[in-house]
Coordinates of C-alpha atoms in Angstrom, one line a residue:
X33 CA 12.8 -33.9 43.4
X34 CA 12.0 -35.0 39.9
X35 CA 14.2 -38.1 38.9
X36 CA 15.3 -39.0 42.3
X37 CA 15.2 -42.8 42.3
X38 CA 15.8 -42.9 45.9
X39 CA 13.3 -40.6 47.0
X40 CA 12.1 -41.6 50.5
X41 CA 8.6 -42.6 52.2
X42 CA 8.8 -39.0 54.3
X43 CA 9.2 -37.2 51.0
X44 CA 6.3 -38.7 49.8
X45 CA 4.6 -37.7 52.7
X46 CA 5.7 -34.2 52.4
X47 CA 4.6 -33.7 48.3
X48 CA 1.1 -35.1 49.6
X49 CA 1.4 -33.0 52.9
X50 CA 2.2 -29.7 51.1
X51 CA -0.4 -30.3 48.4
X52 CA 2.8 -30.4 45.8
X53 CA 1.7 -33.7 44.6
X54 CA -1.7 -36.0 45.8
X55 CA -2.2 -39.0 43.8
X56 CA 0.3 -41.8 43.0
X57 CA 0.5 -40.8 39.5
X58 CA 2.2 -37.2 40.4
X59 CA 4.0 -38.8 42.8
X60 CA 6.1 -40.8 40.2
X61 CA 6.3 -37.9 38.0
X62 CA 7.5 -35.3 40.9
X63 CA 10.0 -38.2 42.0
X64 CA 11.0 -40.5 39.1
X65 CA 9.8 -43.6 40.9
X66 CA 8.3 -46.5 39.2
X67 CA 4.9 -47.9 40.1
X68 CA 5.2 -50.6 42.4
X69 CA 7.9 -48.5 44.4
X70 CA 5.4 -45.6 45.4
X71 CA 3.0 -48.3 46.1
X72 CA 5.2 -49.9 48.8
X73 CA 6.0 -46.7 50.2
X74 CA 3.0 -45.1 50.5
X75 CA 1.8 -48.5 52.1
X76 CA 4.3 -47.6 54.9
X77 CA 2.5 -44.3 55.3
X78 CA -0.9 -45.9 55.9
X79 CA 0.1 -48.4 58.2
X80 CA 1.7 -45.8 60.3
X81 CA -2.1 -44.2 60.2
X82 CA -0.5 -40.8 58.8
X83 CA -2.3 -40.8 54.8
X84 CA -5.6 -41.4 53.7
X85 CA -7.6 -41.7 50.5
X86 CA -9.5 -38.8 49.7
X87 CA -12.1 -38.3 46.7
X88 CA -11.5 -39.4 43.5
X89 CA -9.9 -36.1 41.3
X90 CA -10.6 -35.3 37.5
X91 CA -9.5 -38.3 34.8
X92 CA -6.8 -36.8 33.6
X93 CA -6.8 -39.2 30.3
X94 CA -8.9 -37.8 26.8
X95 CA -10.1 -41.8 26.9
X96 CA -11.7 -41.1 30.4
X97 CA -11.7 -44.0 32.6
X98 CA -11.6 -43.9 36.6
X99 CA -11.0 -40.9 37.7
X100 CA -7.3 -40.9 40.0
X101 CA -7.5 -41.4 44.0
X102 CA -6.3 -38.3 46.0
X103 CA -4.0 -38.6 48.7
X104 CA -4.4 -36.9 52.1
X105 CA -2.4 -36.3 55.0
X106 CA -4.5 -37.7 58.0
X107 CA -4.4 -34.5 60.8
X108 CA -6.6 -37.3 63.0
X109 CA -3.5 -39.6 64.0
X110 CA -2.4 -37.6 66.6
X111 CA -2.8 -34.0 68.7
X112 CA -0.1 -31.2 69.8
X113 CA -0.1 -29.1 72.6
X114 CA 0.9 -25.5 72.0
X115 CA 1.3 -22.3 74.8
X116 CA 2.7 -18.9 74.6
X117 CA 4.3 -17.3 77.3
X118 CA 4.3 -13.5 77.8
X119 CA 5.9 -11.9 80.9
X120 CA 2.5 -11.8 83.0
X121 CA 0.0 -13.8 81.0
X122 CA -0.1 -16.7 79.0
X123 CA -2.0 -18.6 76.5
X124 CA -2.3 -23.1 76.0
X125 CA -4.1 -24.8 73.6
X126 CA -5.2 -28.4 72.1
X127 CA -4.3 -28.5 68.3
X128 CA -4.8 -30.7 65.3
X129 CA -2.0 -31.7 63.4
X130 CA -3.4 -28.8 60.4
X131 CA -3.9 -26.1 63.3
X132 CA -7.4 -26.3 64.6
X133 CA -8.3 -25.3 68.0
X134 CA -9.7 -28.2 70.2
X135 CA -9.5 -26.5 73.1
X136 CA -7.6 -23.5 74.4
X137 CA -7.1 -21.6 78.3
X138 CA -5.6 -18.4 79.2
X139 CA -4.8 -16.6 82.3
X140 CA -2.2 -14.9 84.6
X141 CA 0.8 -16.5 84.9
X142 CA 4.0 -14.6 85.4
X143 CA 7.5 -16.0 83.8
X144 CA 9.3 -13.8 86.4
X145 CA 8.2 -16.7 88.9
X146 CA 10.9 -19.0 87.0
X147 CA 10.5 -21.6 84.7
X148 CA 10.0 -24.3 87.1
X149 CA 7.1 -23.0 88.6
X150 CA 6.0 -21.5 85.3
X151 CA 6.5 -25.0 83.3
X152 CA 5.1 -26.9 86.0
X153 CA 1.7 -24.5 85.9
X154 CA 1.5 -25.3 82.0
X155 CA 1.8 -29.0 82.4
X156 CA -1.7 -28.8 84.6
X157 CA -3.3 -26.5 82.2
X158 CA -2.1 -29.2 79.7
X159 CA -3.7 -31.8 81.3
X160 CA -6.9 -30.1 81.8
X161 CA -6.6 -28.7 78.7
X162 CA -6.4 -32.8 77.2
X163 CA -9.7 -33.7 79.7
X164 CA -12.0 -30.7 77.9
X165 CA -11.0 -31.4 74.5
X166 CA -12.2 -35.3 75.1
X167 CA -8.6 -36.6 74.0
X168 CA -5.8 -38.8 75.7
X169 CA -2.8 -37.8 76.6
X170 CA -1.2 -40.7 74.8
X171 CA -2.9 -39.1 71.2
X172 CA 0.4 -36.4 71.8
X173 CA 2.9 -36.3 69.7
X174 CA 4.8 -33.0 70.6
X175 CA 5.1 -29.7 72.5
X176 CA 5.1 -26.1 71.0
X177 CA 6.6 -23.9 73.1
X178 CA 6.6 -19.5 72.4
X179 CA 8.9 -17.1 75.1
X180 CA 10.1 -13.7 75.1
X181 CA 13.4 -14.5 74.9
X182 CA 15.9 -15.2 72.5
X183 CA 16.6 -18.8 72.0
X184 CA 19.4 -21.5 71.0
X185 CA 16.8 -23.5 68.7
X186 CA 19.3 -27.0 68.9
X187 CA 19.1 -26.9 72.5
X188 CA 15.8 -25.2 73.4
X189 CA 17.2 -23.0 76.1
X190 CA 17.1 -19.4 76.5
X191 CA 19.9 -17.1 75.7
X192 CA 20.2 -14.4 78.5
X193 CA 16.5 -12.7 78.5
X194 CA 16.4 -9.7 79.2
X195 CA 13.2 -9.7 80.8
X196 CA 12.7 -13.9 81.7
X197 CA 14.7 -13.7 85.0
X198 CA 16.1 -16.9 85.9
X199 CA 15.5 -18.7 82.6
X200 CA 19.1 -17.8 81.1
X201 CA 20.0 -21.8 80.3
X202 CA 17.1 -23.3 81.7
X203 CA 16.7 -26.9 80.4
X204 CA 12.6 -25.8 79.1
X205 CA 12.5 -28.7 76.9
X206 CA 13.0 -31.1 79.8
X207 CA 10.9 -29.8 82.6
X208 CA 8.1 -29.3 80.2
X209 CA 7.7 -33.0 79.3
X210 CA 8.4 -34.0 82.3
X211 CA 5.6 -31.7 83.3
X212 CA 2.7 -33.1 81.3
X213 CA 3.9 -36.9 82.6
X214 CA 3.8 -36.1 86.1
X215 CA 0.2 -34.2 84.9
X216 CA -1.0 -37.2 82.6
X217 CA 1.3 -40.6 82.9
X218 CA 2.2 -40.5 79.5
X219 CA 5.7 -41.0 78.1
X220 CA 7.9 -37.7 77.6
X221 CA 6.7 -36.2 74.1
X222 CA 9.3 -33.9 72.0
X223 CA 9.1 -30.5 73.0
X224 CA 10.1 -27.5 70.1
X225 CA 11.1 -24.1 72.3
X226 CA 11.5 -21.1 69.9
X227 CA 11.1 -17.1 70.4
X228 CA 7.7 -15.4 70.7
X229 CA 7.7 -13.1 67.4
X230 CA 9.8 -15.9 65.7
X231 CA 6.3 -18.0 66.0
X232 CA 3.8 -15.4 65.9
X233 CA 5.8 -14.6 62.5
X234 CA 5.6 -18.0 61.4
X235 CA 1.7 -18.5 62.2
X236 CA 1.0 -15.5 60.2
X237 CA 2.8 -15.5 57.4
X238 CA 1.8 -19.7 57.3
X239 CA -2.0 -19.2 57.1
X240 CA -2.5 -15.6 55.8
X241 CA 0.0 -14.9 53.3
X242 CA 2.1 -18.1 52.5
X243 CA 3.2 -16.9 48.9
X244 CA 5.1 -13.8 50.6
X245 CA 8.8 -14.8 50.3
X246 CA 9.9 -12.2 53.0
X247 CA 7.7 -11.2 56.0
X248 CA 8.3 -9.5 59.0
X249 CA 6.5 -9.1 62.0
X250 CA 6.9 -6.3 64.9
X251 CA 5.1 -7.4 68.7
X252 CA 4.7 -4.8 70.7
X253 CA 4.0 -5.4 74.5
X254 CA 5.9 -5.4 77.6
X255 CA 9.0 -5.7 75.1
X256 CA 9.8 -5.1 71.1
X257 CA 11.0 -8.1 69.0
X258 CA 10.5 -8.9 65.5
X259 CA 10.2 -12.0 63.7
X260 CA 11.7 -12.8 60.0
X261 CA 10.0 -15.6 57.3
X262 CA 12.1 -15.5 54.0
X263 CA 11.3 -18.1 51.6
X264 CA 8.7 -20.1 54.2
X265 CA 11.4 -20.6 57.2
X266 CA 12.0 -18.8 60.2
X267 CA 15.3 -16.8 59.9
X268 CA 16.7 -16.7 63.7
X269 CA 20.6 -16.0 62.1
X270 CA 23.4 -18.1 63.9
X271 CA 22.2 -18.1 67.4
X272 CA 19.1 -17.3 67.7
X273 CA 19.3 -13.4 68.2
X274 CA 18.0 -12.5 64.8
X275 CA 14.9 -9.5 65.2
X276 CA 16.0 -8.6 68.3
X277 CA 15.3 -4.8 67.6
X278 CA 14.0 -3.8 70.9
X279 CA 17.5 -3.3 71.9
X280 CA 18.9 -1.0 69.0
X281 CA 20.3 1.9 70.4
X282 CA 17.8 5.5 70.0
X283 CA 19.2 8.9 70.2
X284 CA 16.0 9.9 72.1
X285 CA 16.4 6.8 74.8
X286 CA 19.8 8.7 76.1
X287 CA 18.8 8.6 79.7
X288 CA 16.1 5.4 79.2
X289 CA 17.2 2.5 81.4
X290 CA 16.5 -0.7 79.7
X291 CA 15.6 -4.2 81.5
X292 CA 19.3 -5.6 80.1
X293 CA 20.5 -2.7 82.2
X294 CA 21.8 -0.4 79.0
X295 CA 20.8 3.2 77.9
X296 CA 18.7 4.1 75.1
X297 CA 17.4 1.1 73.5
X298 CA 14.5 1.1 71.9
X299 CA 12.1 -0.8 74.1
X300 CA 13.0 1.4 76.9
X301 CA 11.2 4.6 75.1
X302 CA 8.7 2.6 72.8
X303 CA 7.7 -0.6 74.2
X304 CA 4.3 -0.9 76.1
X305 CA 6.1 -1.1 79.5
X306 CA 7.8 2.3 78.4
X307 CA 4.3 4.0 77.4
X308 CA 2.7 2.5 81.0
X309 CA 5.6 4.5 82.8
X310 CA 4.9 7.4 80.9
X311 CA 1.1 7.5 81.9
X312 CA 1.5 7.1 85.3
X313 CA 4.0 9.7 85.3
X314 CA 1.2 11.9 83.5
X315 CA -1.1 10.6 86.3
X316 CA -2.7 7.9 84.7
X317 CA -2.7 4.4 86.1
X318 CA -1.2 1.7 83.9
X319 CA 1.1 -1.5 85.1
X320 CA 2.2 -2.7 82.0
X321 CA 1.6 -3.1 78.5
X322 CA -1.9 -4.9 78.7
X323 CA -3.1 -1.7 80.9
X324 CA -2.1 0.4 77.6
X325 CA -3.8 -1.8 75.2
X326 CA -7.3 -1.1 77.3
X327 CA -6.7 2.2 77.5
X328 CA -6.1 2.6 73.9
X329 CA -9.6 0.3 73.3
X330 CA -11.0 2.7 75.4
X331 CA -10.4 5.7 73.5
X332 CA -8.1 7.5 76.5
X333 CA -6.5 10.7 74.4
X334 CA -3.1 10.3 76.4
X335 CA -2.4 7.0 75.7
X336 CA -3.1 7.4 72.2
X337 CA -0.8 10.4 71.9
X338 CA 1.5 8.4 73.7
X339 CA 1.3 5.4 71.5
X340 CA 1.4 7.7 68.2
X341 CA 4.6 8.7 70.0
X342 CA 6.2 5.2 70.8
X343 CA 5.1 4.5 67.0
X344 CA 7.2 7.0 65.0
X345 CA 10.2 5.6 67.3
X346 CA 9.6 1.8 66.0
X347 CA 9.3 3.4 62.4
X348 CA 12.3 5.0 62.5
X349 CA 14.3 1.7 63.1
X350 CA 11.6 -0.4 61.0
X351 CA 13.0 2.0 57.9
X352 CA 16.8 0.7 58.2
X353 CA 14.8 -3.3 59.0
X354 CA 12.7 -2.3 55.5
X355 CA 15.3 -1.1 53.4
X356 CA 17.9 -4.0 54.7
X357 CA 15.1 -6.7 53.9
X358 CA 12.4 -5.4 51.6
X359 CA 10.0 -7.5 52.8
X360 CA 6.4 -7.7 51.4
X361 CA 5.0 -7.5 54.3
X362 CA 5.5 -5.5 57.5
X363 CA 2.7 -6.8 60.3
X364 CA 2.4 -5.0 63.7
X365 CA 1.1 -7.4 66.7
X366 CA 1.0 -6.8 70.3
X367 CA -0.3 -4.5 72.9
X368 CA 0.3 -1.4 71.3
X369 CA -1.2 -2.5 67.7
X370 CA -3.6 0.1 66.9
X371 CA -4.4 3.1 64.7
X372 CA -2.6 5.4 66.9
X373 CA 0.9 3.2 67.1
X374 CA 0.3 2.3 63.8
X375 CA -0.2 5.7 62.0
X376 CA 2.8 6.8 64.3
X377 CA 5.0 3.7 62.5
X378 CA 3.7 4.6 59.0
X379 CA 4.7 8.6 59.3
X380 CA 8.4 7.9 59.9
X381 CA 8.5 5.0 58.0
X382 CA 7.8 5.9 55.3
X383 CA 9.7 9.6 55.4
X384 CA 13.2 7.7 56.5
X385 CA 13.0 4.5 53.9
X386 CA 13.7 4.8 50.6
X387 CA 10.4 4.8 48.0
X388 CA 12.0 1.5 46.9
X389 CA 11.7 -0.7 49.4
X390 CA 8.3 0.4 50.4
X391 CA 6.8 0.5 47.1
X392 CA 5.4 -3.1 47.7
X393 CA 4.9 -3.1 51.0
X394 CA 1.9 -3.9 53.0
X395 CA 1.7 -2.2 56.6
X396 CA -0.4 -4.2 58.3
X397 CA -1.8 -5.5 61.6
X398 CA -2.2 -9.2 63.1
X399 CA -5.2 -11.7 61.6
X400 CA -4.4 -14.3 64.2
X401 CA -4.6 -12.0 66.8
X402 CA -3.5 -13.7 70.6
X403 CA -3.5 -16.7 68.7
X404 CA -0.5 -16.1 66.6
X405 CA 2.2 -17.7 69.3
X406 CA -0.3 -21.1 69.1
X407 CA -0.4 -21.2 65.6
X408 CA 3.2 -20.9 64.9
X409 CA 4.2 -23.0 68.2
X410 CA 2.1 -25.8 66.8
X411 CA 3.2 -25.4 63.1
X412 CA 7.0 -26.0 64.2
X413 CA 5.8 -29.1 66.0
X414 CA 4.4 -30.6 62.7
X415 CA 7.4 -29.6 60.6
X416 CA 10.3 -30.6 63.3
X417 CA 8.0 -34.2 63.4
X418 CA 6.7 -34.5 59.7
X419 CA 10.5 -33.1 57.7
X420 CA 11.2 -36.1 55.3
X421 CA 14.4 -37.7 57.7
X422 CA 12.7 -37.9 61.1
X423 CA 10.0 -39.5 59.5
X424 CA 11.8 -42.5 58.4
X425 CA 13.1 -42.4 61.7
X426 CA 9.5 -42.8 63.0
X427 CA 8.3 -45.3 60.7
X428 CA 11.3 -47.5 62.0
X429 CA 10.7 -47.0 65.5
X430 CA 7.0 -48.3 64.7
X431 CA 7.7 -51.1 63.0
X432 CA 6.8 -50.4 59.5

């Protein structure tokens, strides 16, 4: 940006927000502006209630005199809601602007009851949600939105899910702000809609390894989808169908009938749905992917087996994913993340990919845990609302 005489009051705010530059004098170096000009565009930025003056940082003369003023981002302005819909459960939460937790709810609620219902249910556990965490409704500024289903990000809508019945089109972003007004009286707030491994991807790689310039991540539950960061953005390719791998054709899925009514895809033989059916088959009661998971905490010897299994089938398509992308690193979420899915992935993994592209990669497992959908839900909020050319938009709507 250095040298750019024209550079605007939002990319001020997003040097300061990023940490790239935080005091007026590295300000005018990173963007070529005099003085006086930072001045009156930072002056916008406080007005609006969205910087604030930190502690002084080290004199940065040899003469010494005051030390410079360092700039913040103020997280205290405003608050984002965030949830993350899976196909029987779901998570909600209260977040700052940086990501913290204020308050957070999760419980059944199935998305095969249709989005109406389902959107309707969140805006109460938003509003509750508001109540517990001690903050007005008016204090939001957007909704994050994760689902299992691939999605159009300009229009927020599903693209035929294979496993969100009655969703394919569904205007989400509408009925969930109408939801929280009908909940709270406020006015309709932006709402960002975007796929469930897309965000958990973005979370992750966001607050655990943001210098990693290509990260993949692989949820494992009722279906199998993978989320792509290269270079710090979500890649979702030109529709939105990117890391859609749960429905890559297997040899060993021949006769598997998958929920998008084709043979042999992967999530038909590997997914946790696919390892519940195999244990009840084996006599072992298990409903879904979640039954799995406790079974698995639990120590049960088939459902490990099983899992080890369904793991050695997602390696054997994560070797073509690894060699196409090299990423850095490879993280495993979901229902079936543990030792026994995971050694599974790593035996065929690294048998089928070439020593190259794994000889920097880190197999790993989530940090974020069931709050991985949250983080990155809440993280698109702040950088749909806080990118350099809406904010100017903002400022003008507020009158400064």
């Amino acid at each position: 940006m250095s040298g750019r005489s024209q550079a605007s009051a939002g990319e001020l705010l997003e040097l300061v927000r990023t940490g790239r530059a935080t005091t007026r004098g590295a300000l005018q170096q990173a963007t070529g502006l005099s003085r006086a000009t930072v001045g009156q565009r930072l002056d916008r930025l406080f007005r609006a209630g969205w910087l604030r003056e930190g502690a002084g940082g080290p004199v940065d003369s040899p003469l010494g005199g005051r030390p410079s003023i360092t700039l913040e981002f103020d997280d205290a302005h405003a608050i984002l809601l965030a949830a993350d819909l899976d196909t029987r459960h779901a998570r909600a939460a209260v977040l700052t602007l940086t990501g913290e937790m204020l308050a957070e709810h999760s419980g059944p609620l199935a998305v095969e009851e249709g989005p109406d219902t389902v959107l309707g249910e969140l805006g109460r556990w938003f509003a509750e949600l508001l109540e517990k965490a001690g903050h007005r409704a008016e204090e939001v500024c957007g909704i994050g939105l994760a689902v299992p289903g691939p999605v159009d990000i300009g229009t927020g809508r599903v693209v035929q899910p294979p496993i969100m019945p009655g969703w394919d089109g569904y205007d989400i972003r509408g009925r969930l702000a109408r939801a929280l007004t009908e909940r709270t009286g406020c006015p309709p707030v932006p709402v960002l809609v975007d796929n469930d491994a897309n965000l958990m991807a973005y979370g992750e790689q966001r607050t655990g390894y943001p210098d990693c310039s290509a990260f993949v991540l692989v949820k494992v539950s009722t279906g199998i989808g993978a989320g792509v960061v290269v270079g710090g953005s979500v890649y979702r390719g030109v529709d939105g169908g990117a890391g859609d791998i749960g429905h890559i054709r297997v040899p060993e899925g021949a006769e598997a009938l998958c929920r998008c009514g084709s043979y042999g895809c992967l999530a038909a033989v590997a997914s946790g749905g696919a390892v519940a059916r195999r244990l009840v088959e084996a006599g072992v009661p298990a409903a879904s992917g979640s039954d799995v998971r406790d079974l698995l905490a639990a120590g049960h010897p088939a459902a490990a087996a099983l899992a080890r299994e369904a793991g050695r089938r997602v390696g054997d398509v994560l070797a073509t994913v690894v060699t196409l992308l090299n990423p850095g690193v490879l993280m495993i979420a979901g229902d079936l993340a543990g030792t026994a899915f995971l050694t599974g992935i790593r035996e065929l993994l690294y048998q089928r990919a070439l020593p190259r592209s794994t000889a920097h990669l880190d197999v790993v497992t989530s940090r974020l845990g069931e709050r991985a959908g949250l983080v990155g839900a809440g993280a698109l909020v702040v950088e749909h609302l806080y990118a350099p050319e809406r904010v100017e938009e903002r400022l003008l709507a507020l009158g400064v």
